[in-house]
mmCIF file of C-alpha atoms in Angstrom:
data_model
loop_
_atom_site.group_PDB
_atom_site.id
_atom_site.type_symbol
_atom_site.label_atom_id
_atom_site.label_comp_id
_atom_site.label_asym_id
_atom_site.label_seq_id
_atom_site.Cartn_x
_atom_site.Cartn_y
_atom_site.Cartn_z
ATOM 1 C CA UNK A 1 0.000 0.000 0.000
ATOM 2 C CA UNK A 2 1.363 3.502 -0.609
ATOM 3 C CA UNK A 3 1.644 6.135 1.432
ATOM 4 C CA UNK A 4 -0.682 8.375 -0.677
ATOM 5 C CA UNK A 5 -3.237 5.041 -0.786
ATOM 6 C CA UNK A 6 -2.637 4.481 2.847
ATOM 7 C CA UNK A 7 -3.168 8.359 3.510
ATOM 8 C CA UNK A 8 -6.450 8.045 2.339
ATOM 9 C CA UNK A 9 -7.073 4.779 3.592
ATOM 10 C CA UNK A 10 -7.097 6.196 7.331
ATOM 11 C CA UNK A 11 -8.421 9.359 6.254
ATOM 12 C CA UNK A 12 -11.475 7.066 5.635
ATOM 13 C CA UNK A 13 -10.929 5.117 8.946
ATOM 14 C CA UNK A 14 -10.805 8.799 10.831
ATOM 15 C CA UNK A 15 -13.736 9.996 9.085
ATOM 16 C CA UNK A 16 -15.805 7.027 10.378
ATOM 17 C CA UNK A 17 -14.991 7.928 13.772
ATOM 18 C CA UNK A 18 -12.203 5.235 13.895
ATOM 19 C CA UNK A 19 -14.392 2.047 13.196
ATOM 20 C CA UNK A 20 -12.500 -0.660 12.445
ATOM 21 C CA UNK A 21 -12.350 -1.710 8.992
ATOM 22 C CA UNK A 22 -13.622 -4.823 7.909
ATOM 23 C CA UNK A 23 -11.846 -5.486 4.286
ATOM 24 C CA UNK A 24 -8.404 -6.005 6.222
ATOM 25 C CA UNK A 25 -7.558 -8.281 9.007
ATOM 26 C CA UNK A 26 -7.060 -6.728 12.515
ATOM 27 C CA UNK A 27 -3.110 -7.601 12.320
ATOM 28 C CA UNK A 28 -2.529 -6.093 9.133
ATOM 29 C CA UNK A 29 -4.179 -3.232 10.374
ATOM 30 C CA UNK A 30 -1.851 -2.988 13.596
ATOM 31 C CA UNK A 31 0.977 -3.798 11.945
ATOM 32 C CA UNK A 32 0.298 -0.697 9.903
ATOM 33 C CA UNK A 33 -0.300 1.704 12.348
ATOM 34 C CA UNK A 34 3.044 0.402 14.510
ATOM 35 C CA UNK A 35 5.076 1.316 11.649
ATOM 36 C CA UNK A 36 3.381 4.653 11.224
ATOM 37 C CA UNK A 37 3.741 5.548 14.684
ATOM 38 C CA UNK A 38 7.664 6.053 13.569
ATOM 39 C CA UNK A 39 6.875 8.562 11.144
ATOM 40 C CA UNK A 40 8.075 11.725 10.964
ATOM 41 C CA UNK A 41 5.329 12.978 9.343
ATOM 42 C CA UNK A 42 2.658 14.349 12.637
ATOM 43 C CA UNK A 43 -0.632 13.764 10.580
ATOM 44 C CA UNK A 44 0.073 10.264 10.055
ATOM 45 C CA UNK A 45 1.852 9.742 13.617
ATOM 46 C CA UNK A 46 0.497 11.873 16.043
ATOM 47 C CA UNK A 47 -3.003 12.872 14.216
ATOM 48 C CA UNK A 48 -3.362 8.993 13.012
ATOM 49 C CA UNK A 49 -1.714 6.158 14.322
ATOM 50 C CA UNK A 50 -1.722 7.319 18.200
ATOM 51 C CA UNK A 51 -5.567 8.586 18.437
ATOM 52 C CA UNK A 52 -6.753 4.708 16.206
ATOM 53 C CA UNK A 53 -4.447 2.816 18.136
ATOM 54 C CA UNK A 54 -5.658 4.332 21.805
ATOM 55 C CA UNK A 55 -8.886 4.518 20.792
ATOM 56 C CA UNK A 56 -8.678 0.963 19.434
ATOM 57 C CA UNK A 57 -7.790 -0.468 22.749
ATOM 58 C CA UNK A 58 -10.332 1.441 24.926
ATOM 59 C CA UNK A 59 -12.978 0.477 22.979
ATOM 60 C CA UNK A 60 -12.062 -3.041 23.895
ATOM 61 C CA UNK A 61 -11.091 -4.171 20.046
ATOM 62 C CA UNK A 62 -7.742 -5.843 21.773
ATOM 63 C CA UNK A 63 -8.603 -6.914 24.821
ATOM 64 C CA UNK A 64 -8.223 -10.759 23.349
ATOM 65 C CA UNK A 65 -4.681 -9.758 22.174
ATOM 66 C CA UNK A 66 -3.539 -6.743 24.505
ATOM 67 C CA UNK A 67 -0.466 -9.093 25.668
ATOM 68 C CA UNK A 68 1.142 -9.316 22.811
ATOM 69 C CA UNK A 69 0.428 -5.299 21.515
ATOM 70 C CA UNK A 70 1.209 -4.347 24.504
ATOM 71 C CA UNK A 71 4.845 -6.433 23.723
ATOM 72 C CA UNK A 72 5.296 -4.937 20.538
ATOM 73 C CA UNK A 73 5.147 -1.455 21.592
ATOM 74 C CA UNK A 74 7.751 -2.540 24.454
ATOM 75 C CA UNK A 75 9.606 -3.625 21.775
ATOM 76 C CA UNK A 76 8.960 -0.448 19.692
ATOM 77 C CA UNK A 77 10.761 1.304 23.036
ATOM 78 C CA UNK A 78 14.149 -0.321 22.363
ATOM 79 C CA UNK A 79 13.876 1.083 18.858
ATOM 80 C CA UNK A 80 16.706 3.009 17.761
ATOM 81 C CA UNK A 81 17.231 3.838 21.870
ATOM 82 C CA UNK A 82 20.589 6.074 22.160
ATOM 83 C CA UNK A 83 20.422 8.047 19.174
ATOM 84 C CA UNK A 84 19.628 11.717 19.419
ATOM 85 C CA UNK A 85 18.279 14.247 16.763
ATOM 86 C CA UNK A 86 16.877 11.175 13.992
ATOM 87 C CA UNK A 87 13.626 10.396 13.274
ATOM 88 C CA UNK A 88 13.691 6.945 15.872
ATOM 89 C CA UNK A 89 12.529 9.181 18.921
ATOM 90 C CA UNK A 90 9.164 9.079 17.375
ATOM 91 C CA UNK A 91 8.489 4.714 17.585
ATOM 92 C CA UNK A 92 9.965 4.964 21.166
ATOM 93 C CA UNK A 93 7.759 8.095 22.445
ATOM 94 C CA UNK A 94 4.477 6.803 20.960
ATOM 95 C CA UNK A 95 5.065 3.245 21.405
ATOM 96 C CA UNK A 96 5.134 4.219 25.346
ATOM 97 C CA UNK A 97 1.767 6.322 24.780
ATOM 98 C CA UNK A 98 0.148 3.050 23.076
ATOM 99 C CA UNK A 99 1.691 0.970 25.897
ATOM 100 C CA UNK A 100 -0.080 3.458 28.274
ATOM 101 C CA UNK A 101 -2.733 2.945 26.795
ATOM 102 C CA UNK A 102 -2.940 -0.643 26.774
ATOM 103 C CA UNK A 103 -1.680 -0.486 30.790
ATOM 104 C CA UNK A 104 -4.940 1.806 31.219
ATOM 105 C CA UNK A 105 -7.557 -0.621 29.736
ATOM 106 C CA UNK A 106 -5.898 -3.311 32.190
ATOM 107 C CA UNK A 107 -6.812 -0.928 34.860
ATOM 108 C CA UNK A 108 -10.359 -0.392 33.689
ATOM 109 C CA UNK A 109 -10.556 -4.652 33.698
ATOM 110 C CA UNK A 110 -8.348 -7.030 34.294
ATOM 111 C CA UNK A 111 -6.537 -8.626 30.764
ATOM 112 C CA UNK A 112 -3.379 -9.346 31.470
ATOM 113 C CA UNK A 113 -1.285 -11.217 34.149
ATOM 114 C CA UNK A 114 -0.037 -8.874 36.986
ATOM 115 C CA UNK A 115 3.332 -10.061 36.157
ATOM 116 C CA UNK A 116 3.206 -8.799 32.731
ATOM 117 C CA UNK A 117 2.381 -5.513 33.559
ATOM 118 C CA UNK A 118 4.940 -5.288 35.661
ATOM 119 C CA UNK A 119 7.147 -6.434 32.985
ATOM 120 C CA UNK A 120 5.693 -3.474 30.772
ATOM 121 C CA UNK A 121 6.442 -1.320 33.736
ATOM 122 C CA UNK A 122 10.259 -2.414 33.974
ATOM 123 C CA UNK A 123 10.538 -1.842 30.092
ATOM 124 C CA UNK A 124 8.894 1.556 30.346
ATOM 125 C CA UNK A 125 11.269 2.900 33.087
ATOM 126 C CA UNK A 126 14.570 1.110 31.467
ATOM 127 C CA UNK A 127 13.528 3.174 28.180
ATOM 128 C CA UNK A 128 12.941 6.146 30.241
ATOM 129 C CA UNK A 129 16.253 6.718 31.929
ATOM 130 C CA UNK A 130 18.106 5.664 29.279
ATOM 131 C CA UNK A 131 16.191 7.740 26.369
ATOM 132 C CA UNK A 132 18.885 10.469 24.907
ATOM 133 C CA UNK A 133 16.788 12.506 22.849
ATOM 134 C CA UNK A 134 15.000 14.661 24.537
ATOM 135 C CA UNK A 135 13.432 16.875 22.210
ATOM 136 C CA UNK A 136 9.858 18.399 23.063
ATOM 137 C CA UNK A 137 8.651 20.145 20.019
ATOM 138 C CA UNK A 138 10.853 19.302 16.439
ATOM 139 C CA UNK A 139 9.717 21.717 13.985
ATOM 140 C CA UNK A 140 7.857 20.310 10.757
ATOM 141 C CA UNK A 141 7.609 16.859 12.779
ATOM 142 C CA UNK A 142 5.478 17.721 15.717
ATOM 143 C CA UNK A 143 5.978 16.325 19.234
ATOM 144 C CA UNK A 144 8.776 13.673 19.803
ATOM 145 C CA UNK A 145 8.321 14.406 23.393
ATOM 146 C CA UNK A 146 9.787 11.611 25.320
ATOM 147 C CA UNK A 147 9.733 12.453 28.636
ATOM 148 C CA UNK A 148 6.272 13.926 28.847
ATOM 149 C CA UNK A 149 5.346 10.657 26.914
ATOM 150 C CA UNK A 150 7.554 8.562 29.300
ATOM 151 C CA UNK A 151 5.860 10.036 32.161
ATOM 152 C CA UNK A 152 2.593 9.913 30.528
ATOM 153 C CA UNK A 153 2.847 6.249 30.304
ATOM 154 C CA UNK A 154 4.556 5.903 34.312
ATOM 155 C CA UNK A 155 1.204 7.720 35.587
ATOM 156 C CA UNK A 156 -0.706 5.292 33.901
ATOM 157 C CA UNK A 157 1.054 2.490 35.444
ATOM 158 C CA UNK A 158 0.903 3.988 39.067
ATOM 159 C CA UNK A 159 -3.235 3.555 38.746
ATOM 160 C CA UNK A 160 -2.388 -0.226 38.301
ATOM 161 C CA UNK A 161 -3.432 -2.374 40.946
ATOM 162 C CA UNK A 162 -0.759 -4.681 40.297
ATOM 163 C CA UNK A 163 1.414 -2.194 41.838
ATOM 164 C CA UNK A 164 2.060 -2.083 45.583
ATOM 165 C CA UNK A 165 4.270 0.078 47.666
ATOM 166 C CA UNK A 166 7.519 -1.224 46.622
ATOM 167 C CA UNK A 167 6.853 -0.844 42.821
ATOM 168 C CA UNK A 168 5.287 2.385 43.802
ATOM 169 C CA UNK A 169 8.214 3.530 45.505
ATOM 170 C CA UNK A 170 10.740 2.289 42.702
ATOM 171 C CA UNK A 171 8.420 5.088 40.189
ATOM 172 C CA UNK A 172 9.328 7.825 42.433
ATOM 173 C CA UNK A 173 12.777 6.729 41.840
ATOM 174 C CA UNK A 174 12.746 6.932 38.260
ATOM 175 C CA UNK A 175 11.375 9.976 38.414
ATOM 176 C CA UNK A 176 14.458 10.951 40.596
ATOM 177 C CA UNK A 177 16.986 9.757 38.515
ATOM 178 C CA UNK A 178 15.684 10.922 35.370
ATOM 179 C CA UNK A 179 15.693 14.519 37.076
ATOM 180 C CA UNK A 180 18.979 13.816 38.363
ATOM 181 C CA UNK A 181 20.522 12.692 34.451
ATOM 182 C CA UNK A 182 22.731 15.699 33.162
ATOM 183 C CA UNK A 183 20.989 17.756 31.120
ATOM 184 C CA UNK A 184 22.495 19.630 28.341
ATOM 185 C CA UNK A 185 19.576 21.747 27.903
ATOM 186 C CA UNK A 186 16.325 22.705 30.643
ATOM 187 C CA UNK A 187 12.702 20.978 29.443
ATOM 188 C CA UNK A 188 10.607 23.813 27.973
ATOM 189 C CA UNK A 189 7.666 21.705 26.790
ATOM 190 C CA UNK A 190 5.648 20.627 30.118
ATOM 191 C CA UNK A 191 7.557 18.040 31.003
ATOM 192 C CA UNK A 192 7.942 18.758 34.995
ATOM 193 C CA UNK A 193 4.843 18.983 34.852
ATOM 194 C CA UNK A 194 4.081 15.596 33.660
ATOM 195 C CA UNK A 195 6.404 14.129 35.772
ATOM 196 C CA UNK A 196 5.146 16.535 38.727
ATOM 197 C CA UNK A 197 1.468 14.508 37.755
ATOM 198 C CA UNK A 198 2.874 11.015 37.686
ATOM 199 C CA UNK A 199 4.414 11.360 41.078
ATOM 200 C CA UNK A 200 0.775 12.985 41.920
ATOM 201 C CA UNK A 201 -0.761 9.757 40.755
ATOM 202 C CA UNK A 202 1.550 7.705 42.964
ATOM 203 C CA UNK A 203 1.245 9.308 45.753
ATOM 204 C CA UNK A 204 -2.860 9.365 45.779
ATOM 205 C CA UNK A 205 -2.595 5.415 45.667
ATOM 206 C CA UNK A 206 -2.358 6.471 49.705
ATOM 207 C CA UNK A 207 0.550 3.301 49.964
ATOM 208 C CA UNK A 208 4.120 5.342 50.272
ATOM 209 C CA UNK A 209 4.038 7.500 53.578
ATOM 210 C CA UNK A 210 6.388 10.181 54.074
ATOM 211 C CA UNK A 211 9.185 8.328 55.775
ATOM 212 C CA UNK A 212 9.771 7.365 51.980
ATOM 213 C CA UNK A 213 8.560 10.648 50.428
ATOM 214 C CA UNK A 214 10.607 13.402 52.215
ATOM 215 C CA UNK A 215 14.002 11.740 52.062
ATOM 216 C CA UNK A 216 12.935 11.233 48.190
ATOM 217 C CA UNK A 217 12.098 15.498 47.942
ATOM 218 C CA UNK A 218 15.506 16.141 49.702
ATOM 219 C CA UNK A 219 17.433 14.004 46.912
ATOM 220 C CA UNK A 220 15.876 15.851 44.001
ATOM 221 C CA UNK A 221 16.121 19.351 45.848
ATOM 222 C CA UNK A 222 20.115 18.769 46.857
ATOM 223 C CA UNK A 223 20.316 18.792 42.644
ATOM 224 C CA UNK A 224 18.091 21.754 42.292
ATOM 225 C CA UNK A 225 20.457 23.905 44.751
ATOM 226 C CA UNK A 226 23.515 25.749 43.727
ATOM 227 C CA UNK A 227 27.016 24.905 45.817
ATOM 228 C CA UNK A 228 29.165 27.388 46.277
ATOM 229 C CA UNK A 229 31.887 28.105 43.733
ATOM 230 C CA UNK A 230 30.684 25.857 40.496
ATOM 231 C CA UNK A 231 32.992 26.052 37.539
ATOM 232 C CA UNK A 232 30.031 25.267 35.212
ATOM 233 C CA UNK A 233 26.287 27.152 34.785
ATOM 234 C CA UNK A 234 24.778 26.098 37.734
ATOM 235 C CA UNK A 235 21.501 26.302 35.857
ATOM 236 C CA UNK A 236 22.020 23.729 33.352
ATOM 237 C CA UNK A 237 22.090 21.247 36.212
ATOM 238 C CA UNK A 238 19.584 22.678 38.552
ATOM 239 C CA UNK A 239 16.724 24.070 36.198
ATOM 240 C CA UNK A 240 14.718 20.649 36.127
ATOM 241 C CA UNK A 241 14.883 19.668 39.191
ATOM 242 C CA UNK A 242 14.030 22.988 40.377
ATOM 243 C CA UNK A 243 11.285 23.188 37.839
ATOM 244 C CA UNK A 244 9.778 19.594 38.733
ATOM 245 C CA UNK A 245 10.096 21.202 42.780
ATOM 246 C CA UNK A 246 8.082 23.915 41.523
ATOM 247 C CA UNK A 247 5.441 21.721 39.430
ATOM 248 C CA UNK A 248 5.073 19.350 41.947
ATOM 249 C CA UNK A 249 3.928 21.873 44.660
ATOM 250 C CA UNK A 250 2.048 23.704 42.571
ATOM 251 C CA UNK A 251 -0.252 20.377 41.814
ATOM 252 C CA UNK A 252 -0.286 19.101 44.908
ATOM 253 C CA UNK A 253 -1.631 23.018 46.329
ATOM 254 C CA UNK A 254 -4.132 23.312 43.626
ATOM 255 C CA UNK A 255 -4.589 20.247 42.050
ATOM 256 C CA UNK A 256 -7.846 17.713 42.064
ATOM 257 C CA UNK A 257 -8.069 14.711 44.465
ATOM 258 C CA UNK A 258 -5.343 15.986 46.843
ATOM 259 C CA UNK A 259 -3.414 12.636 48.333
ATOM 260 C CA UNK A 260 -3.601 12.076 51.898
ATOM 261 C CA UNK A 261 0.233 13.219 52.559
ATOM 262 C CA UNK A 262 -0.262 16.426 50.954
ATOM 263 C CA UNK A 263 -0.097 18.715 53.650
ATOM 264 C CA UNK A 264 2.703 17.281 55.133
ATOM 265 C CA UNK A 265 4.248 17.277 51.855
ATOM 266 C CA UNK A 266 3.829 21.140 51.053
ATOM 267 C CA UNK A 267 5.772 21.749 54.221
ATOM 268 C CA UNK A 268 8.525 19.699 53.056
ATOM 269 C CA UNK A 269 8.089 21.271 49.352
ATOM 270 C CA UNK A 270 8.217 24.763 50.894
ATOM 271 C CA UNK A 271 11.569 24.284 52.823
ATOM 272 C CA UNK A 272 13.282 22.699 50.048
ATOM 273 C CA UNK A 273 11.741 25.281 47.574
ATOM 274 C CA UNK A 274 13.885 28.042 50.205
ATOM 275 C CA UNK A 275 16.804 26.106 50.084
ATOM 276 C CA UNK A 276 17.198 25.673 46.443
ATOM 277 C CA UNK A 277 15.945 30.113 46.600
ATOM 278 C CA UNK A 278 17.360 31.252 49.167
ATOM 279 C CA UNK A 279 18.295 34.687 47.297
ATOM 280 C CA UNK A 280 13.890 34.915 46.714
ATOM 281 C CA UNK A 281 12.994 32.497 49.469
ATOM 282 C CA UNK A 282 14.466 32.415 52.282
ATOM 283 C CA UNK A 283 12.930 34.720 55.439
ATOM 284 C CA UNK A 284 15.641 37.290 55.020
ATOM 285 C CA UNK A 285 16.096 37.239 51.318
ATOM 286 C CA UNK A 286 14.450 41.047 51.060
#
């Protein structure tokens, strides 16, 4: 099939509100919209394959087969993995969006073992720390966005109810450390706020109490303060953590369904927001 034929193929699919077509089989289909999910091109990744796909598995049309699409999007995470500025950030971003997905309608009802979820989760995090390009917006390609996408996914799989506190409390650790990666450049495109909301959506599972919580704040805020005397910018390794500080309070002040350690959690948030300020924060700063 071409890519103009195939264009209007899903143009079709799109136009009848994303029913399934009946003159291909269902794997042909998928196998389709896996590939396109690599594309550069946003109408057929981002406007196509992503919102047929999702939409796909809510509606229940894998629920007989979510194992193994749920495996190949795993698999689509390894794709390319390293690289940086190519076209390959696109399968890996989007195949953790579809995997979200597919965690999601496990959530809703139960499809898959516990233990392969909990595979998925493993694959999602290794991808996740390890992912190099982390572009947010590539002009004339649309989003690659792979840590909003990463955390997207992470959030997802914190609803699970195959996850318990220790699982739990390894996801606030990937958060961590994927704060804590150098960063030659500071996220611009939401992205501690995404991972702000997945440690949200951890945390309002009501199963990691604070003894686990505030040592966990302390770790990200020692990266988002300056020490005396750097060599380097002191910003290009303390704007995301100190962003993600900022995010997270901001969410948990504001934001819906509050968790039940949240005000013990400002307090901690506030004191580590000083520390990391202390020219804007701190009692005597003015």
């Amino acid at each position: 099939m071409t890519g103009s034929v195939s264009g209007s193929y899903w143009k079709q699919v799109l136009a009848d509100d994303m029913a399934v077509p009946t003159d291909r089989p269902l794997g042909d289909l998928t196998a389709e919209l896996t590939r396109m999910l690599g594309d550069p091109d946003p109408v057929l990744r981002d406007g196509t394959a992503f919102p047929t796909l999702a939409t796909w598995v809510s509606r229940g049309v894998y629920d007989d087969l979510l194992g193994g699409l749920g495996d190949g999007m795993a698999a689509g995470l390894s794709t390319g993995l390293g690289e940086t500025d190519d076209d390959s950030v696109f399968r890996r971003s989007f195949s953790a969006l579809v995997l979200g997905a597919c965690i999601a309608r496990d959530n809703q009802r139960p499809l898959v073992p516990g233990g392969k979820i909990l595979e998925w989760g493993d694959r999602l995090a290794t991808w996740l720390l390890r992912e190099e390009d982390l572009r947010g917006f590539v002009p004339g390609k649309g989003w690659a966005h792979a840590v909003a996408h990463g955390a997207d996914a992470l959030g997802t799989l914190a609803c699970s109810p195959h996850l318990h506190t220790p699982e739990l409390t390894v996801l606030l650790d990937v958060v961590a450390d994927r704060l804590l990666r150098p960063a030659t450049t500071s996220w611009a495109s939401g992205e501690p706020d995404r991972l702000a909301l997945t440690v949200v959506q951890v945390l309002r599972r009501d199963l990691v109490p604070m003894t686990v919580v505030e040592p966990w704040v302390n770790r990200v805020a020692a990266a988002a303060t300056h020490g005396p005397g750097e060599d380097a910018d002191p910003y290009s390794r303390s704007a995301n953590p100190e962003a993600f500080l900022r995010a997270l309070y901001l969410q948990l002040a504001i934001g819906p369904r509050p968790p039940t350690v949240r005000s013990d959690l400002l307090l901690v948030l506030v004191e580590a927001l000083r520390r990391s300020n202390p020219w804007t924060l701190a009692p005597d700063a003015h």
